[in-house]
Coordinates of C-alpha atoms in Angstrom, one line a residue:
M1 CA 148.7 81.7 -24.0
R2 CA 146.9 79.7 -26.9
I3 CA 147.4 80.7 -30.3
T4 CA 145.6 79.8 -32.8
K5 CA 146.5 80.7 -36.2
Y6 CA 143.8 81.0 -39.2
T7 CA 144.7 80.8 -43.1
H8 CA 147.3 84.0 -43.5
A9 CA 148.1 87.0 -40.9
C10 CA 144.8 86.0 -38.8
V11 CA 145.4 84.6 -34.6
R12 CA 143.2 84.0 -32.2
L13 CA 145.0 84.7 -28.4
E14 CA 142.7 82.9 -26.2
H15 CA 143.9 82.8 -21.7
D16 CA 141.7 82.9 -19.1
G17 CA 138.8 83.1 -20.6
R18 CA 140.1 85.9 -22.5
V19 CA 139.8 86.0 -26.7
L20 CA 141.5 88.6 -28.7
V21 CA 141.6 88.1 -32.8
I22 CA 144.5 90.0 -34.6
D23 CA 143.5 90.7 -38.4
P24 CA 140.2 88.4 -39.2
G25 CA 140.4 89.3 -43.2
T26 CA 138.9 88.0 -45.7
W27 CA 141.3 84.5 -46.1
S28 CA 140.7 83.8 -42.8
E29 CA 138.5 81.3 -41.9
P30 CA 134.9 83.0 -39.6
A31 CA 136.0 80.7 -36.8
A32 CA 138.8 82.5 -36.2
L33 CA 136.3 85.6 -34.5
A34 CA 133.5 82.8 -32.5
G35 CA 133.1 84.3 -28.9
A36 CA 135.6 87.0 -29.3
D37 CA 136.2 90.0 -27.1
A38 CA 137.7 91.8 -29.3
V39 CA 140.0 92.8 -32.2
L40 CA 143.5 94.1 -33.9
V41 CA 143.8 94.9 -36.8
T42 CA 147.3 96.0 -38.2
H43 CA 146.6 97.9 -41.0
E44 CA 143.7 98.3 -43.7
H45 CA 144.6 95.5 -46.7
T46 CA 141.5 93.8 -46.7
D47 CA 144.2 90.1 -46.4
H48 CA 144.2 91.4 -42.9
I49 CA 140.4 93.0 -42.9
D50 CA 137.4 91.8 -43.7
V51 CA 134.4 94.5 -43.3
L52 CA 131.9 93.1 -43.5
R53 CA 132.3 90.7 -41.1
L54 CA 133.7 93.1 -38.6
A55 CA 129.9 95.5 -39.2
G56 CA 128.2 92.7 -37.3
L57 CA 130.7 91.4 -34.5
G58 CA 129.3 93.9 -31.6
V59 CA 133.1 93.7 -30.1
P60 CA 135.6 96.4 -30.2
V61 CA 138.0 96.5 -32.8
Y62 CA 141.6 98.6 -32.7
A63 CA 142.7 99.8 -35.5
P64 CA 145.2 102.4 -36.5
A65 CA 144.2 106.1 -36.5
E66 CA 144.9 106.9 -39.6
A67 CA 143.5 104.1 -41.0
N68 CA 140.5 104.0 -43.9
I69 CA 138.6 101.8 -42.7
P70 CA 134.9 102.2 -43.8
R71 CA 131.5 100.6 -42.4
V72 CA 132.8 99.0 -38.7
E73 CA 134.1 101.3 -36.0
V74 CA 137.2 101.3 -34.2
T75 CA 138.8 102.3 -32.3
G76 CA 141.9 104.3 -33.2
V77 CA 145.5 103.9 -31.4
S78 CA 149.0 105.3 -31.7
S79 CA 152.4 104.0 -31.8
G80 CA 153.9 104.0 -28.6
V81 CA 150.5 104.0 -26.9
G82 CA 149.0 101.2 -24.5
F83 CA 145.6 99.6 -23.5
T84 CA 144.0 96.9 -22.6
A85 CA 141.8 94.8 -25.6
G86 CA 139.7 91.9 -24.9
G87 CA 141.6 91.8 -21.1
F88 CA 145.6 91.8 -23.0
R89 CA 147.1 94.8 -22.0
V90 CA 148.5 95.9 -25.7
R91 CA 151.2 97.9 -26.7
A92 CA 151.1 99.3 -30.4
V93 CA 154.2 99.9 -32.7
G94 CA 155.6 101.2 -35.3
G95 CA 153.9 103.2 -37.3
R96 CA 153.9 101.9 -41.2
H97 CA 153.2 99.4 -44.1
A98 CA 156.9 97.8 -44.7
S99 CA 157.1 99.9 -48.6
I100 CA 156.1 97.8 -51.4
H101 CA 158.2 98.6 -55.0
A102 CA 159.3 101.3 -56.3
G103 CA 156.6 103.8 -54.2
R104 CA 153.9 102.8 -54.4
P105 CA 152.0 104.5 -51.3
D106 CA 152.5 102.4 -48.3
C107 CA 149.1 103.0 -45.9
A108 CA 149.8 102.9 -41.5
N109 CA 150.1 99.5 -40.0
L110 CA 150.6 99.1 -36.4
G111 CA 152.8 96.3 -34.5
Y112 CA 151.1 94.8 -31.3
I113 CA 152.7 93.9 -28.8
L114 CA 150.7 91.5 -26.2
D115 CA 151.1 91.5 -22.8
E116 CA 154.2 92.3 -22.9
A117 CA 155.5 88.4 -24.7
L118 CA 153.7 87.8 -28.6
Y119 CA 154.8 90.6 -31.1
H120 CA 152.5 90.4 -34.1
P121 CA 154.0 93.1 -36.5
G122 CA 151.3 93.5 -40.1
D123 CA 153.0 94.0 -42.6
S124 CA 156.7 96.0 -41.6
L125 CA 159.1 94.9 -40.5
H126 CA 159.6 97.3 -37.3
V127 CA 162.1 95.4 -34.6
P128 CA 160.9 96.9 -31.1
D129 CA 162.9 98.2 -28.5
E130 CA 162.2 95.5 -26.0
P131 CA 162.1 92.0 -25.6
I132 CA 159.6 88.9 -27.4
E133 CA 158.6 86.0 -25.9
T134 CA 157.2 85.4 -29.3
L135 CA 157.2 86.4 -32.2
L136 CA 154.3 86.2 -35.3
V137 CA 156.9 86.0 -38.3
P138 CA 155.3 87.6 -42.5
V139 CA 156.8 84.9 -44.1
Q140 CA 156.1 85.7 -48.0
G141 CA 154.2 89.1 -49.3
S142 CA 155.0 91.6 -52.4
W143 CA 156.6 93.4 -50.5
M144 CA 159.4 91.5 -49.2
K145 CA 162.0 88.2 -49.8
T146 CA 162.8 85.6 -47.1
A147 CA 166.5 87.3 -46.3
E148 CA 164.5 89.8 -44.4
A149 CA 161.8 88.0 -42.3
I150 CA 165.6 85.5 -41.7
D151 CA 167.2 88.7 -40.6
F152 CA 163.6 90.6 -39.0
V153 CA 163.7 87.5 -36.6
R154 CA 167.3 87.4 -36.1
A155 CA 167.1 91.1 -34.4
I156 CA 164.5 90.2 -32.6
A157 CA 165.7 86.8 -31.3
P158 CA 162.4 85.4 -29.6
Q159 CA 162.0 82.3 -27.6
R160 CA 160.5 80.5 -30.6
A161 CA 158.4 82.3 -34.0
F162 CA 155.7 81.1 -35.8
A163 CA 154.9 82.1 -39.7
I164 CA 152.0 84.1 -40.3
H165 CA 151.4 86.0 -43.5
D166 CA 151.3 82.9 -46.1
A167 CA 148.8 82.6 -47.8
Q168 CA 150.6 82.6 -51.3
L169 CA 152.4 80.0 -51.7
N170 CA 152.0 76.8 -52.8
D171 CA 153.2 74.5 -50.9
R172 CA 156.5 74.1 -52.3
G173 CA 157.2 77.4 -51.3
L174 CA 156.3 77.1 -47.9
S175 CA 158.3 74.1 -47.7
S176 CA 161.5 76.0 -48.9
V177 CA 161.1 78.9 -46.4
N178 CA 159.8 76.8 -43.7
G179 CA 163.0 75.7 -43.8
W180 CA 165.1 78.6 -44.7
L181 CA 163.9 79.5 -40.9
A182 CA 164.2 76.6 -39.0
E183 CA 168.0 76.4 -40.5
E184 CA 168.2 79.8 -40.2
T185 CA 167.6 81.2 -36.8
N186 CA 167.8 80.4 -32.9
S187 CA 164.6 80.9 -32.3
G188 CA 162.4 78.2 -31.8
Y189 CA 160.5 78.1 -35.5
R190 CA 157.3 76.3 -36.0
Y191 CA 155.0 76.4 -39.0
L192 CA 151.0 76.1 -37.6
S193 CA 149.1 75.0 -40.2
P194 CA 145.8 77.4 -40.5
G195 CA 143.8 75.8 -37.2
E196 CA 146.9 74.1 -35.6
S197 CA 147.5 75.6 -31.7
A198 CA 150.9 76.0 -29.7

């Protein structure tokens, strides 16, 4: 499976001519969606979904059943449900966005496990109850700290991990977070710049 990271939480997956895009938000590049067969959205925040781009895309879009997503026809899914999107086997896990601060309301947030190998948690640190080969790990957000990202990777113990949710970090901050994750986890952690593939 080819993984291409785009800005922030957007990831493009390609396998056997099929293309699945996860979380193409307002900060990610439109090129991520070129030739997409389907789109997965973890939750309704604009850094994870650009409704204007998706409204005219004409491909299936899957999102939490509870999400409030205007102007886009979505197939609502729930935690624990398995389905096929763009030829990839998907299982939805988790359920809620991580707590932000002082009881601020959260929203529905699903993580997606693809082909029993790759996990994109969205804005959550939900640890699934199955082995994960490749973890897409959020590295920065108003709802988390670096120690939580390290503990998340350790708890899942993937064979490899790549950073997502990083657009609010400057180069110095990103270097620091990447250093900590590489040093403190035994996960094959690697940072992919936007547009870089693994």
